[in-house]
Amino acid sequence: MTALVIDGKARAAALRGDVALGVMQFVAVHGRAPGLTVVLVGDDAASAVYVGAKGKATREVGMISSEHRLPAATGQADLLALIARLNADPAVDGILVQLPLPAQIDADTVIAAIDPAKDVDGFTPVNAGRLAIGQPALVPCTPSGCLIMINDALGNISGAEALVIGRSSIVGKPMAALLTAQSATVTIAHSRTRDLAAHVARADIVVAAVGVPHLVQGAWIKPGACVIDVGMNRIALPDGKTRLTGDVDFEGALARAGWITPVPGGVGPMTIACLLANTLAAANAHHGSAA
Ligand code: NAD
């Protein structure tokens, strides 16, 4: 079997198209576009690239993008004061604080200060709790995008064996909650898991979110499985250049899986598209309309 390679770029473009339509409807009704504000503290190069990409995508769907770039030495009190102002600003529908934050700032405290109704990353304890107990929530963007691709591939996943590798609060745990909500039988593997290969071999759905290049070997994959590779690892090539690669041995898995996401071009583009969808949903919710 040769897996169907899921085109995350194309799927994300379709989702962004849906969001752009929703934005036009929002503008027609409310006379203004939804607004997403991104807060970046410090000058981490990768974070600056992510923030730039998010701003561009936000503008492309017709929403208002604003950025607050603060110096690396910014204190926690100043950042919390900015969050309070953004929480109170009716033109701001979504607030995203780019992580990581400098060492003098406690990220958990800052995230918890974001109004849950504007928490388009879905990282506040309120939204994480709502997701955990099956209430409507703003859901973290990366697992949301993964779920869309899984549903596209498999349709109804009730009863399917799903393996989530990684238990972070931003990917692994919410991914497991989303799959559980759709009645998959979910296993979470992590750094202490014994015999990862045996877990992978049982899984109809594998979501790898670890950060270890090619941890998941192709030969482990159950024939026909849907494999979603969240990992984004930059590896050195013999010629001195670098390239991005995932947590899954793509070539090996291609021969056994039913569906597989490439890295790059799979999960990454979907993450940004889901951020835009969350911002539109937050804006609609502020006005009491359905998302
Ligand atoms: P994290 O470091 O917070 O968590 C990694 C998890 O992997 C931990 O729960 C750990 O227990 C588990 N783990 C470590 N070694 C393991 C092993 N040998 N076997 C099984 N589990 C093991 O990472 P994260 O923030 O969840 O991100 C994971 C990966 O996904 C990273 O490569 C990151 O760059 C990528 N990522 C991509 C996107 C995207 O949009 N494409 C978004 C978020 C994260």
PDB file of N, CA and C and ligand atoms in Angstrom, residues 50 142 165-172 189-193 196 208-212 215 229-233 247 267-269 271, ligand 1:
ATOM      1  N   TYR A  50       7.110  33.455  12.987  1.00  0.00           N
ATOM      2  CA  TYR A  50       5.743  32.944  13.210  1.00  0.00           C
ATOM      3  C   TYR A  50       4.746  34.097  13.304  1.00  0.00           C
ATOM      4  N   THR A 142      -3.322  23.601  16.798  1.00  0.00           N
ATOM      5  CA  THR A 142      -2.640  22.473  16.158  1.00  0.00           C
ATOM      6  C   THR A 142      -3.486  21.188  16.231  1.00  0.00           C
ATOM      7  N   ILE A 165       1.122  10.494  20.537  1.00  0.00           N
ATOM      8  CA  ILE A 165       2.461  10.404  21.125  1.00  0.00           C
ATOM      9  C   ILE A 165       2.877  11.811  21.522  1.00  0.00           C
ATOM     10  N   GLY A 166       3.034  12.031  22.827  1.00  0.00           N
ATOM     11  CA  GLY A 166       3.308  13.363  23.380  1.00  0.00           C
ATOM     12  C   GLY A 166       2.131  13.786  24.241  1.00  0.00           C
ATOM     13  N   ARG A 167       2.443  14.418  25.382  1.00  0.00           N
ATOM     14  CA  ARG A 167       1.375  14.799  26.330  1.00  0.00           C
ATOM     15  C   ARG A 167       1.472  16.269  26.712  1.00  0.00           C
ATOM     16  N   SER A 168       1.924  17.119  25.773  1.00  0.00           N
ATOM     17  CA  SER A 168       2.007  18.547  26.095  1.00  0.00           C
ATOM     18  C   SER A 168       0.609  19.139  26.186  1.00  0.00           C
ATOM     19  N   SER A 169       0.544  20.308  26.857  1.00  0.00           N
ATOM     20  CA  SER A 169      -0.754  20.979  27.007  1.00  0.00           C
ATOM     21  C   SER A 169      -1.205  21.617  25.706  1.00  0.00           C
ATOM     22  N   ILE A 170      -0.270  21.877  24.793  1.00  0.00           N
ATOM     23  CA  ILE A 170      -0.665  22.574  23.564  1.00  0.00           C
ATOM     24  C   ILE A 170      -0.984  21.626  22.420  1.00  0.00           C
ATOM     25  N   VAL A 171      -0.475  20.402  22.477  1.00  0.00           N
ATOM     26  CA  VAL A 171      -0.777  19.456  21.390  1.00  0.00           C
ATOM     27  C   VAL A 171      -1.343  18.136  21.926  1.00  0.00           C
ATOM     28  N   GLY A 172      -0.521  17.362  22.638  1.00  0.00           N
ATOM     29  CA  GLY A 172      -0.898  15.985  22.980  1.00  0.00           C
ATOM     30  C   GLY A 172      -2.192  15.878  23.781  1.00  0.00           C
ATOM     31  N   ALA A 189       0.869   8.181  24.585  1.00  0.00           N
ATOM     32  CA  ALA A 189       2.235   7.717  24.856  1.00  0.00           C
ATOM     33  C   ALA A 189       3.099   8.925  25.156  1.00  0.00           C
ATOM     34  N   HIS A 190       4.155   8.728  25.933  1.00  0.00           N
ATOM     35  CA  HIS A 190       5.045   9.831  26.312  1.00  0.00           C
ATOM     36  C   HIS A 190       6.433   9.276  26.571  1.00  0.00           C
ATOM     37  N   SER A 191       7.293  10.132  27.157  1.00  0.00           N
ATOM     38  CA  SER A 191       8.703   9.750  27.269  1.00  0.00           C
ATOM     39  C   SER A 191       8.920   8.516  28.145  1.00  0.00           C
ATOM     40  N   ARG A 192       7.965   8.191  29.013  1.00  0.00           N
ATOM     41  CA  ARG A 192       8.139   7.010  29.880  1.00  0.00           C
ATOM     42  C   ARG A 192       7.415   5.769  29.329  1.00  0.00           C
ATOM     43  N   THR A 193       6.820   5.882  28.173  1.00  0.00           N
ATOM     44  CA  THR A 193       6.062   4.748  27.626  1.00  0.00           C
ATOM     45  C   THR A 193       6.996   3.591  27.284  1.00  0.00           C
ATOM     46  N   LEU A 196       6.898   1.581  22.629  1.00  0.00           N
ATOM     47  CA  LEU A 196       6.119   2.463  21.753  1.00  0.00           C
ATOM     48  C   LEU A 196       5.716   1.740  20.467  1.00  0.00           C
ATOM     49  N   ALA A 208       1.746  12.025  16.029  1.00  0.00           N
ATOM     50  CA  ALA A 208       3.069  12.098  16.646  1.00  0.00           C
ATOM     51  C   ALA A 208       3.403  13.552  16.932  1.00  0.00           C
ATOM     52  N   ALA A 209       3.545  13.908  18.222  1.00  0.00           N
ATOM     53  CA  ALA A 209       3.839  15.288  18.630  1.00  0.00           C
ATOM     54  C   ALA A 209       4.912  15.246  19.699  1.00  0.00           C
ATOM     55  N   VAL A 210       6.127  14.965  19.285  1.00  0.00           N
ATOM     56  CA  VAL A 210       7.215  14.693  20.220  1.00  0.00           C
ATOM     57  C   VAL A 210       8.370  15.694  20.063  1.00  0.00           C
ATOM     58  N   GLY A 211       8.860  15.841  18.841  1.00  0.00           N
ATOM     59  CA  GLY A 211      10.038  16.673  18.623  1.00  0.00           C
ATOM     60  C   GLY A 211      11.309  15.858  18.543  1.00  0.00           C
ATOM     61  N   VAL A 212      11.178  14.584  18.153  1.00  0.00           N
ATOM     62  CA  VAL A 212      12.348  13.720  17.931  1.00  0.00           C
ATOM     63  C   VAL A 212      12.289  13.228  16.478  1.00  0.00           C
ATOM     64  N   LEU A 215      11.323   9.400  15.097  1.00  0.00           N
ATOM     65  CA  LEU A 215      11.126   8.487  16.238  1.00  0.00           C
ATOM     66  C   LEU A 215      10.236   7.311  15.843  1.00  0.00           C
ATOM     67  N   ASP A 229       1.697  13.787  11.434  1.00  0.00           N
ATOM     68  CA  ASP A 229       3.030  14.088  11.961  1.00  0.00           C
ATOM     69  C   ASP A 229       3.110  15.568  12.345  1.00  0.00           C
ATOM     70  N   VAL A 230       3.064  15.826  13.653  1.00  0.00           N
ATOM     71  CA  VAL A 230       3.089  17.207  14.146  1.00  0.00           C
ATOM     72  C   VAL A 230       4.524  17.714  14.281  1.00  0.00           C
ATOM     73  N   GLY A 231       5.460  16.812  14.428  1.00  0.00           N
ATOM     74  CA  GLY A 231       6.853  17.181  14.717  1.00  0.00           C
ATOM     75  C   GLY A 231       7.435  18.136  13.694  1.00  0.00           C
ATOM     76  N   MET A 232       8.194  19.105  14.207  1.00  0.00           N
ATOM     77  CA  MET A 232       8.888  20.049  13.311  1.00  0.00           C
ATOM     78  C   MET A 232      10.327  20.092  13.786  1.00  0.00           C
ATOM     79  N   ASN A 233      11.166  19.298  13.167  1.00  0.00           N
ATOM     80  CA  ASN A 233      12.550  19.194  13.612  1.00  0.00           C
ATOM     81  C   ASN A 233      13.473  19.667  12.499  1.00  0.00           C
ATOM     82  N   ASP A 247       8.425  13.750  13.045  1.00  0.00           N
ATOM     83  CA  ASP A 247       8.703  12.714  14.056  1.00  0.00           C
ATOM     84  C   ASP A 247       8.564  11.305  13.469  1.00  0.00           C
ATOM     85  N   VAL A 267       0.656  19.575   8.926  1.00  0.00           N
ATOM     86  CA  VAL A 267       0.024  20.158  10.115  1.00  0.00           C
ATOM     87  C   VAL A 267       0.253  21.677  10.218  1.00  0.00           C
ATOM     88  N   GLY A 268       1.447  22.143   9.839  1.00  0.00           N
ATOM     89  CA  GLY A 268       1.800  23.557  10.017  1.00  0.00           C
ATOM     90  C   GLY A 268       0.794  24.527   9.404  1.00  0.00           C
ATOM     91  N   PRO A 269       0.503  24.405   8.107  1.00  0.00           N
ATOM     92  CA  PRO A 269      -0.459  25.337   7.497  1.00  0.00           C
ATOM     93  C   PRO A 269      -1.849  25.260   8.136  1.00  0.00           C
ATOM     94  N   THR A 271      -2.487  24.707  11.243  1.00  0.00           N
ATOM     95  CA  THR A 271      -2.468  25.375  12.550  1.00  0.00           C
ATOM     96  C   THR A 271      -2.847  26.847  12.396  1.00  0.00           C
TER      97      THR A 271
HETATM   98  P1  NAD B   1       6.838  19.178  24.149  1.00  0.00           P
HETATM   99  O1  NAD B   1       8.337  19.150  24.197  1.00  0.00           O
HETATM  100  O2  NAD B   1       6.081  20.094  25.046  1.00  0.00           O
HETATM  101  O3  NAD B   1       6.286  17.701  24.391  1.00  0.00           O
HETATM  102  C1  NAD B   1       6.888  16.586  23.813  1.00  0.00           C
HETATM  103  C2  NAD B   1       6.238  15.336  24.329  1.00  0.00           C
HETATM  104  O4  NAD B   1       6.883  14.214  23.757  1.00  0.00           O
HETATM  105  C3  NAD B   1       6.303  15.167  25.852  1.00  0.00           C
HETATM  106  O5  NAD B   1       5.007  14.928  26.344  1.00  0.00           O
HETATM  107  C4  NAD B   1       7.191  13.928  26.052  1.00  0.00           C
HETATM  108  O6  NAD B   1       6.741  13.115  27.128  1.00  0.00           O
HETATM  109  C5  NAD B   1       7.026  13.209  24.738  1.00  0.00           C
HETATM  110  N1  NAD B   1       8.211  12.397  24.408  1.00  0.00           N
HETATM  111  C6  NAD B   1       9.504  12.765  24.466  1.00  0.00           C
HETATM  112  N2  NAD B   1      10.296  11.739  24.097  1.00  0.00           N
HETATM  113  C7  NAD B   1       9.493  10.705  23.804  1.00  0.00           C
HETATM  114  C8  NAD B   1       9.699   9.381  23.374  1.00  0.00           C
HETATM  115  N3  NAD B   1      10.926   8.913  23.162  1.00  0.00           N
HETATM  116  N4  NAD B   1       8.624   8.576  23.189  1.00  0.00           N
HETATM  117  C9  NAD B   1       7.369   9.056  23.372  1.00  0.00           C
HETATM  118  N5  NAD B   1       7.101  10.317  23.774  1.00  0.00           N
HETATM  119  C10 NAD B   1       8.151  11.125  24.001  1.00  0.00           C
HETATM  120  O7  NAD B   1       6.501  19.435  22.602  1.00  0.00           O
HETATM  121  P2  NAD B   1       5.204  20.065  21.870  1.00  0.00           P
HETATM  122  O8  NAD B   1       5.150  21.511  22.121  1.00  0.00           O
HETATM  123  O9  NAD B   1       3.994  19.223  22.139  1.00  0.00           O
HETATM  124  O10 NAD B   1       5.656  19.859  20.357  1.00  0.00           O
HETATM  125  C11 NAD B   1       5.955  18.565  19.838  1.00  0.00           C
HETATM  126  C12 NAD B   1       6.487  18.714  18.421  1.00  0.00           C
HETATM  127  O11 NAD B   1       5.475  19.296  17.615  1.00  0.00           O
HETATM  128  C13 NAD B   1       7.698  19.632  18.278  1.00  0.00           C
HETATM  129  O12 NAD B   1       8.526  19.142  17.231  1.00  0.00           O
HETATM  130  C14 NAD B   1       7.093  20.952  17.854  1.00  0.00           C
HETATM  131  O13 NAD B   1       7.991  21.752  17.105  1.00  0.00           O
HETATM  132  C15 NAD B   1       5.966  20.465  16.991  1.00  0.00           C
HETATM  133  N6  NAD B   1       4.830  21.414  16.888  1.00  0.00           N
HETATM  134  C16 NAD B   1       4.387  21.697  15.644  1.00  0.00           C
HETATM  135  C17 NAD B   1       3.326  22.557  15.479  1.00  0.00           C
HETATM  136  C18 NAD B   1       2.826  22.862  14.107  1.00  0.00           C
HETATM  137  O14 NAD B   1       2.027  23.751  13.933  1.00  0.00           O
HETATM  138  N7  NAD B   1       3.253  22.120  13.098  1.00  0.00           N
HETATM  139  C19 NAD B   1       2.703  23.130  16.594  1.00  0.00           C
HETATM  140  C20 NAD B   1       3.138  22.779  17.874  1.00  0.00           C
HETATM  141  C21 NAD B   1       4.215  21.910  18.006  1.00  0.00           C
END
